[in-house]
Amino acid sequence: MKINRRKFVAVGLAGAASLCVGRYTSRGMADEPPVQPLDEDGYKLWLRYAPPGDAAKSHARFVRQIRVDGTSATCAAIRDELRLATATLLGTAIPLNDAAPAAGTVVVGTPETSPLVRNLNWSADLRAIGNEGFIVRSARVGRQPMTVVAANTDLGAFYGAFHFLRLMQTGRPIDKLEITERPALQLRLMNDWDNLDGTIERGYAGRSLWQWNELPDKLSPRYVDYARACASIGINGAVINNVNANPQILAPDYLRKVAALANVWRPYGVRMYLSANFASPVLLGGLSTADPLDKTVADWWKAKADEIYQLIPDFGGFLVKANSEGQPGPKTYARTHADGANLLADALAPHNGNVIWRAFVYDQDIDPDRVKRAYLEFTRLDGRFRPNVAVQVKNGPLDFQPREPFHPLFGGLKQTSVIAEIQATQEYLGQAKHLVYLGTMWTEFLDSDTHAMGGGSTVSNVLAGQVYPSRLTGLVSVTNPGLDTNWCGHHFSQSNWFAFGRLAWNPFLSAGTIAEEWTRMTFTNHDETVAVIREMMMGSRETFVNYTMPLGLHHMIGGDHYAPQPWNNQAPEADWTATYYNQASVEGIGFDRTKNGDRAVEQYFPPVCDMFDDIATCPEKLLLWFHRCAWDYRTKSGKILWDALCAKYYVGAAQAAALQRTWQSLAGKIDSRRHQEVADRLAIQVADSAKWRDQILAYFGTFSKRPVPAMS
Ligand code: BDP
């Protein structure tokens, strides 16, 4: 059965679905912003718990005391969070009370821990929400009106408590709640690309959060805050080291440090995962081989898994980047990716651990076109992976570009668990300097219809196991918070961490809903200001595409992945250059991936394949990804390609300047520190957008031999 987005949301996730813009404005409940909001540094992320305005008055009637039933560390953390949050949301300390609950009590518990929840007889509803779901309901208990947050586990109750707080934070009514949620996906993981030397691969927000020289004895308070931020949006695990993995992470002294972090995170449901270097048996264990079919190698991994589970009983598993960009892997020994993944899977299986095997591979001998290679390698292995293996596929077939079509492995793998990897750290999208909200990019991806089993086989449905049965489901993100005070470098980059978590919980949510939630929680509940910021965010990714790589252009950068370098033709590998992709010449521009070209379109199911193949039906936003066009090719606007390209760059740079002006208009509505810090970055963005426009057009102009047309 396929899920229809709207229906699924309405039935399964009523609370989330009803969070739409209209409600706030029509109720007109938020108050005027204070004259000068107090300065903030962004450390608290979306967990500031600032008073939501008028709504606080009505909230106060329903939050008079808090009762969290249960003695676990998770219950203690729920208590702490509810007290911390309500104190500032309501402006007064709310007492904890475990005695007979009175009107206005917020009760949190499971049937096991809470007699009160048990007596409500919600067992049928609870059965439907699994281990991580929750119910938040306004109920009468002994005739007293209360709010009950019920779940099957303490972690589910924690997620419910965060949901309840989110309603308060966003100024929504909490008097008639009837919310049932459960996550659509199982593995909702941070992929932190942190190195053991404290640097972060593609990190733009300072050095690594993990203080290896202090662990395991000294624990930074940021470890708890990281876990709180993750748990608040349903993230249930973290791979804490770079996929280009240093084998030392599996050495006994590092494992003890990792275990200390895992202990801190356990109450918050953030499970520990590690990136493993495939050659660890050699590099760390001193064996002569890492051949996956060698018994001593298998024994080494089994012993290593046993050692890890001794220290971290709920260890999630290994993430592996193999035979990609110089990393070792099974192909080094003439074995397949399935052989490699299964080796580790067998070592982890007795402990219920999983292997997450990346499909980010592009060996040149597979095909001349880099974007075709992963599909070719992995489809021939379909069905050959152990049940506890998930193949992790980037959203697009190249590498986190500003716009790519969806990866054809979504839908292409039918007998293998497939999870998706997106990238919240803005490696190719302005890093921490440009304001780019990625929620729209990700919903474009998630909503893409693969047609794997007919229409409606969207990527979300594939991920949720609704198209083919899938043992493991998930959405993970390369999300690199660092030691910067505001975690993410750019205040707006926090929204990408947030959006990732919300979509991993429910990939059917809309980007607008998420942008609005985040804005209200992060900046203000003032309706007009919220509407302005939401609009800025919603258009920001298309703006970035327009001034960098419009009309399906891709990879027009050099090694920094930041500045324009469409002329870049020097790199250790041809597929690391820009000219390999844009192929600009006097004849035209673009990569012919049609049936008459290198036939990459054939990796998609019909009718998607035909839609991309036919220049008349290929969405123009992907034109030069799939087609090679002459400079005077007539685009849908009636303009010739060169003129249309010029127009995109000019529009994009103008949109960046408009973002800056709009932000200026919010001076005084946002605290001046964060306002200034965002303004400083917008100034860089505006200058960069002009640079992109001018340098790209100057370069392509040498081929098109046409002037930039006058822009009206
Ligand atoms: C690319 C990054 C590189 C990563 C690689 C990966 O530039 O630093 O190691 O992806 O995903 O986007 O493995």
mmCIF file of C-alpha atoms in Angstrom, residues 24-261:
data_model
loop_
_atom_site.group_PDB
_atom_site.id
_atom_site.type_symbol
_atom_site.label_atom_id
_atom_site.label_comp_id
_atom_site.label_asym_id
_atom_site.label_seq_id
_atom_site.Cartn_x
_atom_site.Cartn_y
_atom_site.Cartn_z
ATOM 1 C CA TYR A 24 -1.572 31.782 13.486
ATOM 2 C CA THR A 25 -2.599 34.759 11.447
ATOM 3 C CA SER A 26 -6.327 34.145 11.680
ATOM 4 C CA ARG A 27 -6.175 33.784 15.448
ATOM 5 C CA GLY A 28 -4.002 36.851 15.688
ATOM 6 C CA MET A 29 -2.831 35.584 19.039
ATOM 7 C CA ALA A 30 0.815 36.550 19.077
ATOM 8 C CA ASP A 31 1.578 39.815 20.748
ATOM 9 C CA GLU A 32 3.680 42.713 19.524
ATOM 10 C CA PRO A 33 7.382 42.098 19.705
ATOM 11 C CA PRO A 34 9.116 43.736 22.606
ATOM 12 C CA VAL A 35 10.673 47.054 21.744
ATOM 13 C CA GLN A 36 14.182 45.674 21.772
ATOM 14 C CA PRO A 37 14.540 41.931 22.204
ATOM 15 C CA LEU A 38 17.457 40.924 24.393
ATOM 16 C CA ASP A 39 20.605 39.833 22.647
ATOM 17 C CA GLU A 40 21.024 36.133 22.064
ATOM 18 C CA ASP A 41 23.984 34.136 20.833
ATOM 19 C CA GLY A 42 22.114 31.235 19.236
ATOM 20 C CA TYR A 43 23.500 28.609 21.609
ATOM 21 C CA LYS A 44 20.046 27.459 22.653
ATOM 22 C CA LEU A 45 19.064 26.608 19.087
ATOM 23 C CA TRP A 46 15.294 26.067 18.837
ATOM 24 C CA LEU A 47 15.110 25.235 22.529
ATOM 25 C CA ARG A 48 15.090 28.829 23.775
ATOM 26 C CA TYR A 49 11.655 28.442 25.317
ATOM 27 C CA ALA A 50 10.939 32.141 24.994
ATOM 28 C CA PRO A 51 7.473 33.248 26.085
ATOM 29 C CA PRO A 52 5.193 32.830 23.072
ATOM 30 C CA GLY A 53 3.217 36.030 23.655
ATOM 31 C CA ASP A 54 -0.516 36.023 24.381
ATOM 32 C CA ALA A 55 -0.692 32.255 24.117
ATOM 33 C CA ALA A 56 1.225 31.952 27.386
ATOM 34 C CA LYS A 57 -1.815 33.190 29.321
ATOM 35 C CA SER A 58 -4.043 30.398 28.091
ATOM 36 C CA HIS A 59 -1.215 27.863 28.338
ATOM 37 C CA ALA A 60 -0.770 28.681 32.008
ATOM 38 C CA ARG A 61 -4.224 27.256 32.821
ATOM 39 C CA PHE A 62 -3.226 23.883 31.472
ATOM 40 C CA VAL A 63 0.249 23.658 32.899
ATOM 41 C CA ARG A 64 -0.069 24.060 36.656
ATOM 42 C CA GLN A 65 2.001 21.121 37.685
ATOM 43 C CA ILE A 66 4.089 18.417 36.133
ATOM 44 C CA ARG A 67 4.092 14.745 36.917
ATOM 45 C CA VAL A 68 6.494 12.426 35.154
ATOM 46 C CA ASP A 69 5.969 8.817 36.220
ATOM 47 C CA GLY A 70 9.025 6.628 36.123
ATOM 48 C CA THR A 71 12.442 6.410 37.659
ATOM 49 C CA SER A 72 14.714 6.015 34.638
ATOM 50 C CA ALA A 73 17.355 8.498 33.576
ATOM 51 C CA THR A 74 15.125 9.326 30.630
ATOM 52 C CA CYS A 75 12.288 10.242 32.988
ATOM 53 C CA ALA A 76 14.665 12.466 34.931
ATOM 54 C CA ALA A 77 15.640 14.170 31.691
ATOM 55 C CA ILE A 78 11.967 14.656 30.771
ATOM 56 C CA ARG A 79 11.357 16.247 34.154
ATOM 57 C CA ASP A 80 14.352 18.569 33.707
ATOM 58 C CA GLU A 81 13.271 19.574 30.224
ATOM 59 C CA LEU A 82 9.669 20.257 31.178
ATOM 60 C CA ARG A 83 10.673 22.327 34.173
ATOM 61 C CA LEU A 84 13.309 24.287 32.312
ATOM 62 C CA ALA A 85 10.981 24.931 29.412
ATOM 63 C CA THR A 86 7.823 25.835 31.238
ATOM 64 C CA ALA A 87 9.628 28.163 33.619
ATOM 65 C CA THR A 88 10.572 30.492 30.795
ATOM 66 C CA LEU A 89 7.631 29.791 28.485
ATOM 67 C CA LEU A 90 5.213 30.692 31.264
ATOM 68 C CA GLY A 91 7.457 32.986 33.251
ATOM 69 C CA THR A 92 7.028 31.075 36.491
ATOM 70 C CA ALA A 93 8.401 27.876 37.989
ATOM 71 C CA ILE A 94 5.953 24.992 37.610
ATOM 72 C CA PRO A 95 6.043 22.525 40.493
ATOM 73 C CA LEU A 96 6.674 18.843 40.141
ATOM 74 C CA ASN A 97 4.061 16.843 41.927
ATOM 75 C CA ASP A 98 3.826 13.115 42.217
ATOM 76 C CA ALA A 99 0.842 13.143 44.542
ATOM 77 C CA ALA A 100 -2.766 12.930 43.379
ATOM 78 C CA PRO A 101 -2.881 14.974 40.235
ATOM 79 C CA ALA A 102 -5.106 18.006 40.136
ATOM 80 C CA ALA A 103 -6.580 20.089 37.331
ATOM 81 C CA GLY A 104 -3.941 21.404 34.974
ATOM 82 C CA THR A 105 -1.445 18.606 35.570
ATOM 83 C CA VAL A 106 0.727 17.479 32.695
ATOM 84 C CA VAL A 107 1.114 13.755 33.207
ATOM 85 C CA VAL A 108 3.851 11.869 31.385
ATOM 86 C CA GLY A 109 4.256 8.115 31.497
ATOM 87 C CA THR A 110 3.910 4.649 30.067
ATOM 88 C CA PRO A 111 1.447 1.918 31.097
ATOM 89 C CA GLU A 112 4.356 0.292 32.867
ATOM 90 C CA THR A 113 5.506 3.291 34.867
ATOM 91 C CA SER A 114 2.276 5.143 35.371
ATOM 92 C CA PRO A 115 -0.856 3.757 37.089
ATOM 93 C CA LEU A 116 -2.654 6.788 35.765
ATOM 94 C CA VAL A 117 -1.791 6.032 32.142
ATOM 95 C CA ARG A 118 -2.591 2.365 32.728
ATOM 96 C CA ASN A 119 -6.023 3.181 34.047
ATOM 97 C CA LEU A 120 -6.906 5.257 31.008
ATOM 98 C CA ASN A 121 -7.193 2.079 29.003
ATOM 99 C CA TRP A 122 -5.625 3.407 25.874
ATOM 100 C CA SER A 123 -4.034 0.075 25.080
ATOM 101 C CA ALA A 124 -5.405 -0.179 21.530
ATOM 102 C CA ASP A 125 -4.069 3.287 20.694
ATOM 103 C CA LEU A 126 -0.769 2.549 22.353
ATOM 104 C CA ARG A 127 -0.384 -0.646 20.380
ATOM 105 C CA ALA A 128 -0.540 1.372 17.177
ATOM 106 C CA ILE A 129 2.365 3.691 17.973
ATOM 107 C CA GLY A 130 5.267 1.315 18.425
ATOM 108 C CA ASN A 131 8.278 1.939 20.612
ATOM 109 C CA GLU A 132 8.938 5.530 19.722
ATOM 110 C CA GLY A 133 5.477 6.963 19.113
ATOM 111 C CA PHE A 134 3.364 8.924 21.571
ATOM 112 C CA ILE A 135 -0.089 10.184 22.385
ATOM 113 C CA VAL A 136 -0.655 13.711 23.666
ATOM 114 C CA ARG A 137 -4.223 14.125 24.731
ATOM 115 C CA SER A 138 -6.368 16.463 26.757
ATOM 116 C CA ALA A 139 -8.182 14.099 29.083
ATOM 117 C CA ARG A 140 -10.256 14.056 32.233
ATOM 118 C CA VAL A 141 -8.748 12.083 35.036
ATOM 119 C CA GLY A 142 -10.989 11.763 38.076
ATOM 120 C CA ARG A 143 -13.036 14.596 36.519
ATOM 121 C CA GLN A 144 -10.045 16.878 36.457
ATOM 122 C CA PRO A 145 -8.866 18.278 33.101
ATOM 123 C CA MET A 146 -5.285 17.268 32.427
ATOM 124 C CA THR A 147 -2.862 16.742 29.601
ATOM 125 C CA VAL A 148 -1.565 13.215 29.261
ATOM 126 C CA VAL A 149 1.574 12.349 27.348
ATOM 127 C CA ALA A 150 1.522 8.581 26.989
ATOM 128 C CA ALA A 151 3.846 6.181 25.220
ATOM 129 C CA ASN A 152 5.056 2.602 25.358
ATOM 130 C CA THR A 153 8.584 3.586 26.333
ATOM 131 C CA ASP A 154 10.187 6.406 28.247
ATOM 132 C CA LEU A 155 11.803 7.574 25.028
ATOM 133 C CA GLY A 156 8.430 7.752 23.279
ATOM 134 C CA ALA A 157 7.201 9.794 26.241
ATOM 135 C CA PHE A 158 10.196 12.105 25.847
ATOM 136 C CA TYR A 159 9.344 12.676 22.185
ATOM 137 C CA GLY A 160 5.757 13.377 23.246
ATOM 138 C CA ALA A 161 6.919 15.877 25.847
ATOM 139 C CA PHE A 162 9.005 17.664 23.218
ATOM 140 C CA HIS A 163 6.019 17.717 20.898
ATOM 141 C CA PHE A 164 3.892 19.250 23.637
ATOM 142 C CA LEU A 165 6.565 21.866 24.285
ATOM 143 C CA ARG A 166 6.758 22.633 20.574
ATOM 144 C CA LEU A 167 3.061 23.440 20.602
ATOM 145 C CA MET A 168 3.653 25.844 23.457
ATOM 146 C CA GLN A 169 6.733 27.330 21.821
ATOM 147 C CA THR A 170 4.883 28.001 18.591
ATOM 148 C CA GLY A 171 1.982 29.606 20.409
ATOM 149 C CA ARG A 172 -0.622 26.982 19.604
ATOM 150 C CA PRO A 173 -3.576 26.176 21.849
ATOM 151 C CA ILE A 174 -3.089 23.231 24.190
ATOM 152 C CA ASP A 175 -6.589 22.875 25.574
ATOM 153 C CA LYS A 176 -8.059 20.257 23.189
ATOM 154 C CA LEU A 177 -5.213 18.040 22.206
ATOM 155 C CA GLU A 178 -5.750 14.785 20.366
ATOM 156 C CA ILE A 179 -2.382 13.904 18.916
ATOM 157 C CA THR A 180 -0.995 10.544 17.933
ATOM 158 C CA GLU A 181 2.392 10.264 16.262
ATOM 159 C CA ARG A 182 4.884 7.619 15.386
ATOM 160 C CA PRO A 183 7.987 8.061 13.278
ATOM 161 C CA ALA A 184 7.742 6.941 9.674
ATOM 162 C CA LEU A 185 11.408 5.902 9.568
ATOM 163 C CA GLN A 186 13.570 3.903 11.965
ATOM 164 C CA LEU A 187 17.117 5.202 11.508
ATOM 165 C CA ARG A 188 17.186 8.970 12.019
ATOM 166 C CA LEU A 189 20.871 9.585 12.383
ATOM 167 C CA MET A 190 23.305 12.428 12.499
ATOM 168 C CA ASN A 191 26.386 11.745 10.398
ATOM 169 C CA ASP A 192 29.055 13.887 12.026
ATOM 170 C CA TRP A 193 32.145 13.889 9.861
ATOM 171 C CA ASP A 194 34.453 14.659 12.794
ATOM 172 C CA ASN A 195 38.116 13.711 12.748
ATOM 173 C CA LEU A 196 40.113 12.539 15.729
ATOM 174 C CA ASP A 197 42.422 15.560 15.407
ATOM 175 C CA GLY A 198 39.513 17.904 16.143
ATOM 176 C CA THR A 199 38.913 19.081 12.591
ATOM 177 C CA ILE A 200 35.654 18.368 10.792
ATOM 178 C CA GLU A 201 35.445 17.262 7.180
ATOM 179 C CA ARG A 202 33.270 19.851 5.441
ATOM 180 C CA GLY A 203 32.496 21.470 8.770
ATOM 181 C CA TYR A 204 31.961 25.216 8.775
ATOM 182 C CA ALA A 205 31.165 25.901 12.406
ATOM 183 C CA GLY A 206 34.397 25.496 14.269
ATOM 184 C CA ARG A 207 36.219 22.495 15.552
ATOM 185 C CA SER A 208 34.793 19.177 16.667
ATOM 186 C CA LEU A 209 32.470 19.037 19.640
ATOM 187 C CA TRP A 210 34.099 15.830 20.818
ATOM 188 C CA GLN A 211 36.974 16.595 23.181
ATOM 189 C CA TRP A 212 39.034 13.464 22.675
ATOM 190 C CA ASN A 213 41.811 14.652 24.950
ATOM 191 C CA GLU A 214 39.349 15.123 27.839
ATOM 192 C CA LEU A 215 37.189 12.032 27.348
ATOM 193 C CA PRO A 216 36.299 9.754 29.033
ATOM 194 C CA ASP A 217 36.805 11.531 32.363
ATOM 195 C CA LYS A 218 35.693 15.036 31.613
ATOM 196 C CA LEU A 219 32.330 15.518 29.941
ATOM 197 C CA SER A 220 31.553 18.793 28.252
ATOM 198 C CA PRO A 221 28.049 20.120 28.970
ATOM 199 C CA ARG A 222 27.635 20.459 25.235
ATOM 200 C CA TYR A 223 27.285 16.695 24.938
ATOM 201 C CA VAL A 224 23.989 16.876 26.805
ATOM 202 C CA ASP A 225 22.812 19.886 24.832
ATOM 203 C CA TYR A 226 23.648 18.128 21.576
ATOM 204 C CA ALA A 227 21.558 15.159 22.678
ATOM 205 C CA ARG A 228 18.684 17.384 23.802
ATOM 206 C CA ALA A 229 18.656 19.115 20.429
ATOM 207 C CA CYS A 230 18.644 15.759 18.649
ATOM 208 C CA ALA A 231 15.956 14.214 20.837
ATOM 209 C CA SER A 232 13.744 17.289 20.539
ATOM 210 C CA ILE A 233 13.262 16.538 16.839
ATOM 211 C CA GLY A 234 13.314 12.763 17.056
ATOM 212 C CA ILE A 235 16.900 12.050 15.979
ATOM 213 C CA ASN A 236 17.753 8.695 17.521
ATOM 214 C CA GLY A 237 21.412 8.158 16.778
ATOM 215 C CA ALA A 238 24.685 9.665 15.697
ATOM 216 C CA VAL A 239 27.648 8.409 13.732
ATOM 217 C CA ILE A 240 30.276 10.531 15.379
ATOM 218 C CA ASN A 241 33.317 10.234 13.119
ATOM 219 C CA ASN A 242 34.223 10.969 9.539
ATOM 220 C CA VAL A 243 33.254 8.432 6.898
ATOM 221 C CA ASN A 244 36.877 8.710 5.807
ATOM 222 C CA ALA A 245 37.509 6.819 8.990
ATOM 223 C CA ASN A 246 40.623 6.769 11.074
ATOM 224 C CA PRO A 247 40.988 3.139 12.224
ATOM 225 C CA GLN A 248 42.097 4.354 15.665
ATOM 226 C CA ILE A 249 38.454 5.022 16.566
ATOM 227 C CA LEU A 250 38.161 1.267 17.141
ATOM 228 C CA ALA A 251 41.225 1.088 19.391
ATOM 229 C CA PRO A 252 40.475 0.254 23.052
ATOM 230 C CA ASP A 253 41.358 3.712 24.413
ATOM 231 C CA TYR A 254 39.098 5.464 21.911
ATOM 232 C CA LEU A 255 36.290 3.010 22.490
ATOM 233 C CA ARG A 256 36.328 3.947 26.165
ATOM 234 C CA LYS A 257 35.950 7.598 25.192
ATOM 235 C CA VAL A 258 33.148 6.724 22.789
ATOM 236 C CA ALA A 259 31.421 4.725 25.529
ATOM 237 C CA ALA A 260 31.506 7.749 27.827
ATOM 238 C CA LEU A 261 29.708 9.805 25.181
#
